[in-house]
Short mmCIF file of C-alpha atoms in Angstrom, two decimals:
data_model
loop_
_atom_site.label_atom_id
_atom_site.label_comp_id
_atom_site.label_asym_id
_atom_site.label_seq_id
_atom_site.Cartn_x
_atom_site.Cartn_y
_atom_site.Cartn_z
CA MET A 1 -50.46 -28.01 51.08
CA THR A 2 -52.75 -25.63 52.87
CA LEU A 3 -53.76 -22.92 50.40
CA SER A 4 -56.17 -20.23 51.44
CA ARG A 5 -59.12 -19.15 49.33
CA ARG A 6 -58.30 -16.62 47.89
CA ARG A 7 -55.11 -17.38 46.48
CA ILE A 8 -56.80 -20.42 45.23
CA MET A 9 -59.08 -18.08 43.01
CA ALA A 10 -55.90 -16.12 42.43
CA ILE A 11 -54.01 -19.18 40.50
CA ALA A 12 -57.28 -20.60 39.00
CA PRO A 13 -57.40 -18.53 35.92
CA ALA A 14 -53.79 -19.01 35.32
CA ALA A 15 -53.77 -22.53 35.91
CA ALA A 16 -57.17 -22.67 33.13
CA ALA A 17 -54.92 -20.54 31.04
CA LEU A 18 -51.82 -23.29 30.82
CA ALA A 19 -54.20 -26.17 30.65
CA LEU A 20 -55.15 -24.86 27.35
CA ALA A 21 -52.07 -23.97 26.19
CA PRO A 22 -49.83 -27.59 25.71
CA SER A 23 -46.77 -25.73 24.75
CA VAL A 24 -46.30 -24.45 28.11
CA GLN A 25 -44.73 -27.19 30.22
CA GLN A 26 -43.81 -24.95 33.14
CA ARG A 27 -46.38 -25.38 36.08
CA ALA A 28 -47.25 -22.76 38.51
CA ARG A 29 -45.59 -22.11 41.72
CA THR A 30 -47.23 -23.91 44.87
CA VAL A 31 -47.57 -20.84 46.95
CA VAL A 32 -47.92 -21.05 50.97
CA ASP A 33 -49.46 -17.66 52.67
CA VAL A 34 -48.99 -17.34 56.33
CA ARG A 35 -52.29 -15.98 56.69
CA ALA A 36 -53.35 -19.60 55.65
CA PHE A 37 -51.92 -20.85 58.58
CA GLY A 38 -53.20 -18.26 60.99
CA ALA A 39 -51.12 -15.19 60.41
CA THR A 40 -53.10 -12.08 61.35
CA GLY A 41 -50.36 -9.21 60.37
CA ASP A 42 -51.40 -6.68 62.42
CA GLY A 43 -48.57 -5.89 64.48
CA THR A 44 -50.46 -6.49 67.79
CA THR A 45 -51.00 -10.28 67.65
CA ASP A 46 -48.36 -13.25 68.42
CA ASP A 47 -47.97 -14.18 64.79
CA SER A 48 -44.60 -17.00 65.72
CA ARG A 49 -46.82 -20.51 65.41
CA ALA A 50 -48.70 -19.34 62.28
CA ILE A 51 -45.04 -17.90 60.57
CA GLN A 52 -43.45 -21.03 61.96
CA ALA A 53 -46.15 -23.57 60.35
CA ALA A 54 -45.97 -21.67 56.98
CA ALA A 55 -42.29 -21.79 56.75
CA ALA A 56 -42.53 -25.62 57.93
CA ALA A 57 -44.77 -26.38 55.32
CA THR A 58 -42.99 -24.35 52.54
CA GLY A 59 -41.04 -27.72 50.52
CA SER A 60 -38.75 -27.39 47.23
CA GLY A 61 -40.48 -25.51 44.29
CA CYS A 62 -42.45 -23.35 46.65
CA THR A 63 -43.50 -19.80 47.51
CA LEU A 64 -43.69 -18.52 50.96
CA ARG A 65 -45.18 -15.46 50.85
CA PHE A 66 -46.07 -12.60 52.87
CA PRO A 67 -48.80 -10.17 52.16
CA SER A 68 -48.85 -6.77 53.28
CA GLY A 69 -49.08 -6.13 57.01
CA THR A 70 -46.43 -6.20 60.16
CA TYR A 71 -45.92 -9.96 61.38
CA ARG A 72 -45.43 -9.97 64.87
CA PHE A 73 -42.94 -12.67 66.54
CA ALA A 74 -42.60 -13.24 69.80
CA GLN A 75 -41.30 -16.55 71.05
CA ARG A 76 -38.32 -16.77 72.33
CA TRP A 77 -35.68 -19.39 71.65
CA PRO A 78 -37.90 -20.30 68.73
CA ALA A 79 -37.24 -24.14 67.22
CA GLY A 80 -34.30 -23.93 64.74
CA THR A 81 -32.88 -20.77 66.06
CA ALA A 82 -35.19 -18.65 63.92
CA ALA A 83 -38.76 -16.91 62.72
CA ILE A 84 -38.26 -18.71 59.49
CA VAL A 85 -36.30 -21.25 59.24
CA ILE A 86 -35.56 -23.14 55.21
CA ASN A 87 -33.99 -26.31 55.25
CA ARG A 88 -33.46 -29.43 52.94
CA VAL A 89 -35.18 -27.67 49.71
CA ALA A 90 -34.60 -26.18 46.48
CA ASP A 91 -35.80 -23.93 44.20
CA VAL A 92 -37.41 -22.09 47.26
CA VAL A 93 -38.58 -18.35 46.97
CA VAL A 94 -39.60 -16.23 50.38
CA GLU A 95 -41.57 -13.06 49.09
CA PHE A 96 -42.51 -10.15 51.36
CA GLU A 97 -45.78 -8.31 49.31
CA PRO A 98 -44.91 -4.40 49.39
CA GLY A 99 -46.15 -3.62 53.56
CA ALA A 100 -45.05 -6.48 54.47
CA GLU A 101 -42.59 -6.57 57.67
CA LEU A 102 -41.60 -9.06 59.97
CA LEU A 103 -41.48 -7.55 63.38
CA ILE A 104 -39.27 -9.52 66.07
CA ASP A 105 -40.23 -8.95 69.27
CA ASN A 106 -38.51 -11.50 71.29
CA LEU A 107 -35.70 -10.35 73.32
CA ASP A 108 -35.21 -11.47 76.97
CA PRO A 109 -36.63 -8.81 79.22
CA VAL A 110 -34.10 -8.76 81.81
CA THR A 111 -30.40 -8.83 79.61
CA HIS A 112 -32.07 -7.25 76.28
CA THR A 113 -30.17 -9.81 74.06
CA GLY A 114 -31.35 -11.61 71.03
CA THR A 115 -32.84 -14.71 71.33
CA GLY A 116 -32.81 -15.85 68.25
CA HIS A 117 -32.74 -15.47 63.46
CA GLY A 118 -35.36 -13.60 61.48
CA LEU A 119 -34.94 -15.83 58.60
CA LEU A 120 -32.44 -18.76 58.36
CA VAL A 121 -31.38 -20.88 55.51
CA ARG A 122 -29.43 -24.24 56.37
CA GLY A 123 -28.27 -26.47 54.61
CA PRO A 124 -28.84 -28.70 52.67
CA ALA A 125 -30.04 -25.90 50.30
CA SER A 126 -29.93 -24.65 46.61
CA ARG A 127 -31.94 -22.12 44.58
CA ILE A 128 -33.05 -19.90 47.33
CA SER A 129 -34.72 -16.87 46.37
CA LEU A 130 -35.37 -13.54 48.96
CA ARG A 131 -37.35 -11.07 47.40
CA ASP A 132 -38.18 -7.72 49.43
CA VAL A 133 -37.95 -9.69 52.55
CA ASN A 134 -38.00 -6.99 55.51
CA ILE A 135 -37.06 -7.51 58.84
CA ARG A 136 -37.36 -5.43 62.01
CA TRP A 137 -36.42 -5.71 65.90
CA ALA A 138 -38.88 -4.01 68.09
CA ALA A 139 -36.63 -2.91 70.33
CA ARG A 140 -33.10 -1.93 70.50
CA ALA A 141 -30.79 -5.63 72.26
CA ARG A 142 -27.36 -5.27 73.10
CA ARG A 143 -24.86 -6.95 70.55
CA SER A 144 -25.90 -10.55 71.34
CA LEU A 145 -27.98 -13.66 69.29
CA GLY A 146 -29.93 -12.06 66.32
CA ASP A 147 -28.75 -12.15 63.03
CA GLY A 148 -31.47 -10.89 60.01
CA ILE A 149 -30.71 -13.33 57.69
CA ARG A 150 -28.53 -15.49 58.63
CA VAL A 151 -27.73 -18.79 55.48
CA VAL A 152 -24.69 -21.42 56.63
CA GLY A 153 -23.43 -24.06 54.47
CA CYS A 154 -20.26 -25.69 54.27
CA PRO A 155 -17.55 -25.07 51.90
CA THR A 156 -16.60 -28.52 49.79
CA PRO A 157 -13.03 -28.37 48.80
CA GLY A 158 -12.60 -32.14 48.01
CA GLU A 159 -10.96 -32.29 51.06
CA GLY A 160 -13.88 -34.17 52.66
CA ALA A 161 -15.70 -32.77 56.20
CA PRO A 162 -13.61 -29.93 57.82
CA VAL A 163 -11.98 -31.19 61.10
CA GLY A 164 -14.76 -30.33 63.70
CA TRP A 165 -17.67 -30.97 61.60
CA SER A 166 -20.10 -33.19 62.63
CA GLY A 167 -22.88 -35.27 60.52
CA PRO A 168 -23.20 -35.37 56.42
CA LEU A 169 -21.88 -32.19 54.72
CA ALA A 170 -24.61 -29.42 54.33
CA PRO A 171 -24.17 -27.46 51.12
CA VAL A 172 -26.20 -24.06 49.96
CA ASP A 173 -25.36 -22.46 46.59
CA GLN A 174 -27.43 -19.98 44.62
CA VAL A 175 -28.73 -17.41 47.11
CA SER A 176 -30.14 -14.85 45.79
CA MET A 177 -31.35 -11.54 47.85
CA SER A 178 -32.99 -8.00 46.52
CA ASP A 179 -34.93 -5.85 47.79
CA CYS A 180 -34.38 -6.90 51.66
CA VAL A 181 -34.72 -4.55 54.56
CA ILE A 182 -32.99 -5.32 58.03
CA ARG A 183 -33.59 -2.93 60.93
CA ALA A 184 -31.69 -3.13 64.64
CA SER A 185 -30.66 -6.73 64.37
CA PRO A 186 -29.05 -7.83 67.48
CA GLN A 187 -25.40 -9.26 66.09
CA THR A 188 -25.08 -9.13 61.79
CA GLY A 189 -27.87 -7.77 59.30
CA VAL A 190 -27.31 -10.43 56.79
CA VAL A 191 -23.99 -13.34 56.85
CA MET A 192 -23.35 -15.84 55.14
CA HIS A 193 -20.27 -18.97 55.85
CA GLY A 194 -19.61 -21.50 53.29
CA VAL A 195 -22.09 -20.78 50.61
CA SER A 196 -22.10 -20.92 46.81
CA ASP A 197 -23.12 -18.79 44.09
CA ILE A 198 -24.35 -15.87 45.38
CA THR A 199 -26.51 -12.56 44.34
CA VAL A 200 -27.62 -9.63 46.31
CA ASP A 201 -29.06 -6.55 44.71
CA ARG A 202 -30.55 -3.50 46.70
CA LEU A 203 -30.08 -4.53 50.27
CA ARG A 204 -30.15 -2.52 53.30
CA VAL A 205 -29.30 -2.43 56.72
CA VAL A 206 -29.98 0.14 59.59
CA ASP A 207 -28.44 -0.15 63.04
CA SER A 208 -27.32 -3.81 63.32
CA ARG A 209 -25.31 -4.06 66.49
CA ALA A 210 -22.55 -6.17 64.16
CA ASP A 211 -21.43 -6.25 61.10
CA GLY A 212 -24.68 -5.11 58.20
CA LEU A 213 -23.44 -7.65 55.74
CA HIS A 214 -20.64 -10.35 56.46
CA PHE A 215 -19.53 -13.78 54.86
CA ASN A 216 -17.11 -16.13 55.74
CA ALA A 217 -15.88 -19.09 53.54
CA CYS A 218 -17.92 -18.35 50.87
CA ARG A 219 -17.00 -18.12 46.63
CA ARG A 220 -18.42 -16.61 43.56
CA ALA A 221 -20.52 -13.84 44.68
CA ARG A 222 -22.17 -10.74 43.26
CA ILE A 223 -23.38 -7.69 45.59
CA ALA A 224 -24.92 -4.73 44.05
CA ASP A 225 -26.35 -1.44 45.24
CA TYR A 226 -25.56 -1.95 49.06
CA ASP A 227 -26.54 0.37 51.65
CA ALA A 228 -25.36 0.06 55.18
CA VAL A 229 -26.35 2.81 57.87
CA ASP A 230 -25.20 2.89 61.56
CA THR A 231 -23.66 -0.69 61.75
CA GLY A 232 -22.28 -1.43 65.33
CA ASP A 233 -19.24 -3.14 63.44
CA ASP A 234 -18.20 -3.28 59.39
CA GLY A 235 -20.84 -2.45 56.88
CA LEU A 236 -19.27 -4.74 54.81
CA ALA A 237 -16.76 -7.63 56.37
CA LEU A 238 -15.44 -10.60 53.83
CA VAL A 239 -13.35 -12.65 56.50
CA THR A 240 -12.18 -16.51 56.36
CA TYR A 241 -10.00 -17.26 58.99
CA TYR A 242 -6.33 -19.20 59.09
CA ALA A 243 -6.30 -22.76 60.73
CA PRO A 244 -3.18 -25.63 59.94
CA GLU A 245 -5.89 -27.29 58.49
CA PHE A 246 -9.38 -26.94 56.77
CA SER A 247 -11.49 -26.81 60.07
CA PHE A 248 -14.91 -25.81 61.56
CA ASP A 249 -15.60 -24.29 64.57
CA ASP A 250 -19.23 -25.27 65.80
CA ALA A 251 -19.50 -22.35 68.96
CA ALA A 252 -19.06 -19.75 66.13
CA HIS A 253 -19.62 -21.91 63.43
CA THR A 254 -16.98 -20.31 61.05
CA PHE A 255 -14.61 -21.78 58.94
CA ALA A 256 -11.06 -21.71 58.15
CA PHE A 257 -8.22 -22.57 55.83
CA PRO A 258 -4.63 -23.05 55.96
CA THR A 259 -4.39 -20.72 52.62
CA LEU A 260 -6.46 -18.91 50.05
CA ILE A 261 -8.63 -20.94 47.83
CA ASP A 262 -11.15 -21.39 45.88
CA TRP A 263 -13.53 -20.33 49.37
CA SER A 264 -12.04 -18.00 50.58
CA ASN A 265 -14.98 -15.39 49.94
CA ALA A 266 -12.90 -15.71 46.38
CA ASP A 267 -14.47 -14.36 43.18
CA PHE A 268 -16.82 -11.20 44.40
CA THR A 269 -17.57 -8.87 42.53
CA ILE A 270 -18.95 -5.93 44.49
CA ASN A 271 -20.44 -2.41 42.66
CA ASP A 272 -22.44 0.60 44.12
CA VAL A 273 -21.98 0.66 48.16
CA ARG A 274 -22.88 3.11 50.55
CA VAL A 275 -21.72 2.95 54.05
CA HIS A 276 -22.92 5.84 56.79
CA GLY A 277 -21.85 5.10 60.15
CA SER A 278 -20.09 2.13 60.66
CA GLN A 279 -18.68 1.20 64.60
CA ALA A 280 -15.51 0.15 62.69
CA ASN A 281 -14.58 -0.33 58.67
CA GLY A 282 -16.43 0.15 55.53
CA ILE A 283 -15.17 -2.50 54.08
CA ARG A 284 -12.82 -5.27 55.72
CA ILE A 285 -11.43 -7.58 53.76
CA ALA A 286 -9.41 -9.99 55.22
CA GLY A 287 -7.78 -13.67 54.42
CA ALA A 288 -9.81 -13.06 50.92
CA HIS A 289 -9.15 -14.12 47.58
CA ARG A 290 -9.74 -11.96 43.93
CA VAL A 291 -12.25 -9.63 45.14
CA THR A 292 -12.90 -6.30 43.07
CA VAL A 293 -14.66 -3.53 44.38
CA GLY A 294 -16.33 -0.74 42.50
CA GLY A 295 -18.30 2.34 43.63
CA LEU A 296 -17.61 2.22 47.33
CA VAL A 297 -18.58 5.16 49.38
CA VAL A 298 -18.36 5.69 52.96
CA THR A 299 -19.27 8.29 55.23
CA GLY A 300 -18.77 8.68 59.03
CA ALA A 301 -16.52 5.60 59.51
CA GLY A 302 -15.44 7.22 62.57
CA ALA A 303 -13.36 4.59 64.91
CA GLY A 304 -12.09 2.63 61.82
CA SER A 305 -11.37 2.55 57.85
CA ALA A 306 -13.34 3.30 55.25
CA VAL A 307 -11.24 -0.04 53.24
CA MET A 308 -9.60 -2.13 55.46
CA ALA A 309 -6.80 -5.05 54.37
CA ASP A 310 -5.34 -7.28 57.22
CA SER A 311 -3.57 -9.96 58.40
CA ALA A 312 -3.11 -11.78 61.72
CA ALA A 313 -0.63 -14.97 62.63
CA PRO A 314 -1.46 -16.96 65.13
CA GLY A 315 0.66 -15.74 68.19
CA THR A 316 -0.44 -12.38 67.56
CA ASP A 317 -2.66 -11.67 70.51
CA VAL A 318 -5.97 -10.90 67.81
CA GLY A 319 -8.74 -13.33 68.77
CA TRP A 320 -9.03 -14.59 65.32
CA ASN A 321 -6.14 -15.53 62.58
CA TYR A 322 -6.46 -14.78 58.90
CA LEU A 323 -3.74 -14.62 55.38
CA ALA A 324 -3.00 -11.28 53.44
CA SER A 325 -5.30 -11.16 50.97
CA ARG A 326 -4.91 -11.54 47.14
CA GLY A 327 -6.25 -10.38 44.19
CA VAL A 328 -8.29 -7.23 45.90
CA ARG A 329 -9.00 -4.34 43.49
CA VAL A 330 -10.83 -1.38 44.62
CA GLU A 331 -11.64 1.71 42.19
CA ASP A 332 -13.63 4.82 42.51
CA LEU A 333 -13.38 4.82 46.62
CA SER A 334 -15.13 7.79 48.77
CA ALA A 335 -14.43 8.36 52.40
CA THR A 336 -15.35 11.02 54.29
CA ASP A 337 -15.11 11.71 57.95
CA CYS A 338 -13.02 8.80 58.92
CA ASP A 339 -10.37 7.61 61.33
CA THR A 340 -8.64 6.00 58.64
CA GLY A 341 -9.15 5.84 54.72
CA ILE A 342 -7.24 2.99 53.73
CA HIS A 343 -5.50 0.80 55.47
CA LEU A 344 -3.48 -2.29 54.79
CA LEU A 345 -1.99 -4.09 58.21
CA ALA A 346 -0.34 -7.28 58.65
CA ARG A 347 0.17 -8.67 61.93
CA PRO A 348 2.85 -11.47 61.19
CA GLY A 349 3.95 -12.33 64.23
CA ALA A 350 7.82 -13.72 65.28
CA VAL A 351 8.22 -16.13 62.58
CA GLY A 352 7.55 -13.59 59.78
CA ASP A 353 5.53 -16.22 57.64
CA ARG A 354 5.02 -14.46 54.40
CA GLN A 355 1.38 -15.77 54.22
CA PHE A 356 0.55 -12.65 56.57
CA THR A 357 2.50 -10.10 54.78
CA ASP A 358 2.28 -10.77 51.22
CA PHE A 359 -1.25 -8.82 50.12
CA ASP A 360 -1.44 -8.37 46.51
CA VAL A 361 -4.21 -4.88 47.00
CA THR A 362 -4.45 -2.38 44.32
CA ILE A 363 -6.55 0.75 44.97
CA ASP A 364 -7.59 3.33 42.32
CA GLU A 365 -9.44 7.10 41.98
CA ALA A 366 -10.13 7.68 45.04
CA THR A 367 -10.63 10.95 47.31
CA LEU A 368 -10.13 10.92 50.89
CA ASP A 369 -11.82 13.86 52.73
CA ASP A 370 -10.83 14.65 56.25
CA CYS A 371 -9.53 11.40 57.64
CA SER A 372 -9.02 12.05 61.26
CA ASN A 373 -6.05 9.86 61.95
CA TRP A 374 -4.55 8.63 58.08
CA SER A 375 -6.00 8.81 54.73
CA VAL A 376 -3.34 6.09 53.68
CA ARG A 377 -1.58 3.66 55.68
CA ALA A 378 0.08 0.68 54.91
CA GLU A 379 1.93 -1.42 58.14
CA SER A 380 4.02 -4.50 59.51
CA LEU A 381 3.62 -4.95 63.15
CA SER A 382 7.01 -6.83 62.79
CA ASP A 383 10.41 -6.62 60.96
CA THR A 384 8.87 -8.47 58.29
CA THR A 385 7.79 -6.20 56.21
CA ALA A 386 4.36 -6.04 54.72
CA ARG A 387 4.30 -6.17 51.00
CA GLY A 388 1.83 -5.69 48.35
CA LEU A 389 0.14 -2.26 47.93
CA ARG A 390 -0.44 -0.70 44.67
CA MET A 391 -2.31 2.76 44.19
CA GLY A 392 -2.84 5.23 40.97
CA ASN A 393 -4.78 8.08 41.61
CA CYS A 394 -5.08 9.45 45.01
CA ARG A 395 -6.60 12.73 46.19
CA ILE A 396 -6.56 13.71 49.89
CA SER A 397 -7.80 16.58 51.91
CA ALA A 398 -7.07 17.21 55.63
CA THR A 399 -7.28 19.07 58.24
CA SER A 400 -6.14 16.78 61.58
CA THR A 401 -3.20 17.73 63.52
CA THR A 402 -3.45 14.82 65.83
CA GLY A 403 -2.24 10.86 64.71
CA GLY A 404 -1.23 10.61 61.47
CA ASN A 405 -2.54 13.91 60.62
CA GLY A 406 -4.48 12.75 58.17
CA GLY A 407 -2.02 12.39 55.93
CA VAL A 408 0.02 9.16 54.33
CA GLY A 409 2.19 6.84 56.22
CA LEU A 410 4.49 3.79 55.23
CA GLU A 411 5.89 1.75 57.98
CA ASN A 412 8.20 -1.52 57.67
CA THR A 413 6.72 -2.20 54.07
CA GLN A 414 8.26 -3.26 51.20
CA GLN A 415 7.31 -2.39 47.46
CA ILE A 416 4.66 0.06 47.94
CA ALA A 417 3.71 1.14 45.00
CA LEU A 418 1.81 4.39 44.55
CA GLY A 419 0.59 6.42 41.55
CA ASP A 420 -0.48 10.24 41.20
CA MET A 421 -1.08 11.02 44.86
CA SER A 422 -2.38 14.58 45.99
CA ILE A 423 -2.63 15.94 49.34
CA ARG A 424 -4.33 19.28 50.27
CA HIS A 425 -4.02 20.16 54.25
CA ALA A 426 -4.66 22.72 56.08
CA ASN A 427 -2.21 23.31 58.23
CA ALA A 428 2.02 22.61 57.95
CA VAL A 429 2.61 19.32 59.31
CA VAL A 430 4.12 16.21 57.84
CA ALA A 431 1.71 14.68 55.52
CA PHE A 432 3.75 11.94 53.78
CA ARG A 433 5.70 9.94 56.30
CA ALA A 434 7.40 6.96 55.19
CA SER A 435 9.79 4.85 57.55
CA ASN A 436 11.59 1.78 56.87
CA ALA A 437 10.17 1.91 53.83
CA GLU A 438 11.77 -0.33 51.49
CA GLN A 439 12.21 -0.35 47.63
CA LEU A 440 8.96 2.06 47.69
CA ALA A 441 7.85 3.39 43.97
CA VAL A 442 6.02 6.89 43.68
CA ASP A 443 5.21 8.77 40.25
CA ARG A 444 4.22 11.57 41.74
CA LEU A 445 3.86 13.22 44.74
CA GLU A 446 2.07 16.93 45.20
CA VAL A 447 1.12 18.57 48.59
CA THR A 448 -0.64 21.61 49.04
CA ILE A 449 -0.26 23.49 52.57
CA GLY A 450 -3.22 26.04 52.65
CA GLY A 451 -2.13 27.38 56.17
CA SER A 452 0.01 30.28 57.66
CA GLY A 453 2.34 28.07 59.65
CA PRO A 454 2.72 27.82 63.71
CA ALA A 455 2.98 31.14 65.09
CA THR A 456 6.68 30.35 66.87
CA GLY A 457 9.30 27.72 65.91
CA THR A 458 10.24 26.13 62.91
CA PRO A 459 7.40 24.25 60.79
CA SER A 460 7.62 20.50 60.00
CA PRO A 461 8.50 19.82 56.98
CA CYS A 462 5.70 18.18 54.72
CA VAL A 463 7.16 15.01 53.60
CA SER A 464 9.63 12.93 55.71
CA LEU A 465 11.47 9.85 54.43
CA GLU A 466 13.25 7.45 57.45
CA ASP A 467 15.16 4.26 56.67
CA SER A 468 13.57 4.67 53.64
CA ASP A 469 14.97 3.05 50.11
CA GLY A 470 13.20 3.37 46.32
CA THR A 471 12.29 5.83 43.66
CA ILE A 472 9.99 8.75 43.81
CA THR A 473 9.96 10.57 40.32
CA ALA A 474 8.72 13.73 41.56
CA ILE A 475 7.47 15.77 44.48
CA ASP A 476 5.23 19.22 43.77
CA VAL A 477 5.20 21.20 46.81
CA TYR A 478 2.89 24.03 47.13
CA TRP A 479 3.03 26.75 50.37
CA PRO A 480 2.31 30.37 49.59
CA ALA A 481 2.81 31.61 53.28
CA ALA A 482 6.39 29.36 53.78
CA PRO A 483 8.84 31.23 55.66
CA PRO A 484 11.98 31.86 53.88
CA GLY A 485 14.90 28.84 54.51
CA TRP A 486 12.00 26.09 54.95
CA THR A 487 12.64 22.42 54.41
CA ALA A 488 9.74 20.77 52.70
CA VAL A 489 11.50 17.43 52.28
CA ARG A 490 13.61 15.64 54.75
CA GLN A 491 15.65 12.57 54.50
CA SER A 492 17.19 10.53 57.91
CA ALA A 493 18.48 8.05 59.53
CA ALA A 494 21.95 7.29 59.50
CA GLY A 495 23.23 4.56 56.80
CA ARG A 496 20.61 5.34 54.30
CA CYS A 497 21.50 8.63 53.16
CA SER A 498 25.07 7.87 52.95
CA VAL A 499 24.47 4.30 51.23
CA ASP A 500 21.08 4.00 49.64
CA PRO A 501 18.66 6.99 50.53
CA ALA A 502 15.61 7.28 48.46
CA ILE A 503 15.83 8.61 45.14
CA VAL A 504 13.58 12.10 44.23
CA ARG A 505 14.15 12.60 41.08
CA ALA A 506 12.82 16.13 40.83
CA LEU A 507 11.82 18.46 43.73
CA LYS A 508 10.12 21.97 42.72
CA VAL A 509 9.00 23.84 46.06
CA THR A 510 6.92 26.77 45.97
CA PRO A 511 7.23 29.67 46.30
CA PRO A 512 11.26 29.65 45.32
CA GLY A 513 11.61 30.65 49.45
CA GLY A 514 11.08 27.37 50.57
CA SER A 515 14.24 24.87 50.67
CA PHE A 516 15.12 22.68 47.08
CA VAL A 517 17.02 20.75 48.95
CA VAL A 518 16.52 17.54 50.10
CA THR A 519 18.64 17.44 53.81
CA CYS A 520 19.90 14.26 55.43
CA PRO A 521 20.16 15.72 59.55
#
């Protein structure tokens, strides 16, 4: 192992102290300094060879260190597909000192696409710690090859190798990341495939062309204090794919299972996540199992949802397939200026396989402001109903008069349970709509309208129940400017009104000039 003189001098006193203290058994770690391999860190010189040599010299029990400086990596299509490759090792630390940065400057000059990743951990590997890793692409790329940090392992569910896998299994476990920053990656900020026992603390991803942080077929993870800013896709994605048997897609390097198992992005605890400016969703959960999210703030997801839980069966014209997630709990959610706040979306296909419709998602203490389409949307895209959304306290404020009016919409659903729902809307629009919602249960629905209503014509009801049944314990409607005779709640559809309507146990409309009557046109 080649060490710089400065590093040798730095560790010498500590080594001497240990020699004088027989009770101390732990040896000092071997430090591999990229400057000892010729890296300059001046931001101009191409340090590619030195960085690769230092990474190759990093064996088990070593620390790969980047002192303060900007290390330019300009080699296109590097060996191992990354600037830093960590492979076949255990107990390794990659550490960037304050002021250290890896500058990736290897885009294809013609296509402006990426030619490699920043840091790659490839199995077999265990006990890998990434500390203060700071990676930035020098120029903005088209969405293409180039993850900031990529960790590639293989699930080991006890069934042997997945179909499509070649060679021995290459597991990765006990990966920790702390205080890492990824900027302008051509693909994902950080992605992990088939990794076990993960810790991510204080990660920041800015301006990635794809997801900020993505997991596929992982298990046992804890993510805390994560920021995603202006990501090209989801801020945080937990996506495990469906296939009739345990499978591996070599081209995409993704894993798929026939059912939800302990490797279906299972046993995740996620706290204090902030997503701003995502081009898709704040957090997307597909094919996941036992996930707890607390303290999620999403702003500016103008083309997606703050929380998306979706499924897709084969044959539904979606490029990937994934099962309905179960055991998901989200608490303390804040969403502002999103297309949709919360979206539960089932795509079960013609067969109607219940693995693609039976969710288990609980959301409590949600504040949803100024969503342009829906604040809450649960739906199935076929006649097979979507099931399994439960909500506790939810506060909504909206001004939209397009799409779903920024309100609540249920369509082709069953057994949706809503707690205390409060909707404040600036306009007289339908703010709560249930269509073919079977066995609906709502504890309390409060709708407050602030506007004066349309200049001409009859204002729409603020609550619409169509082809729906179940029980709404109480509806309270407040509209100071309501015109005389206005109908606040409309229940429609032939048959439902006379045979099995949704029951509203208590309806209060203020002022009294509004209608107290549930009508069935």
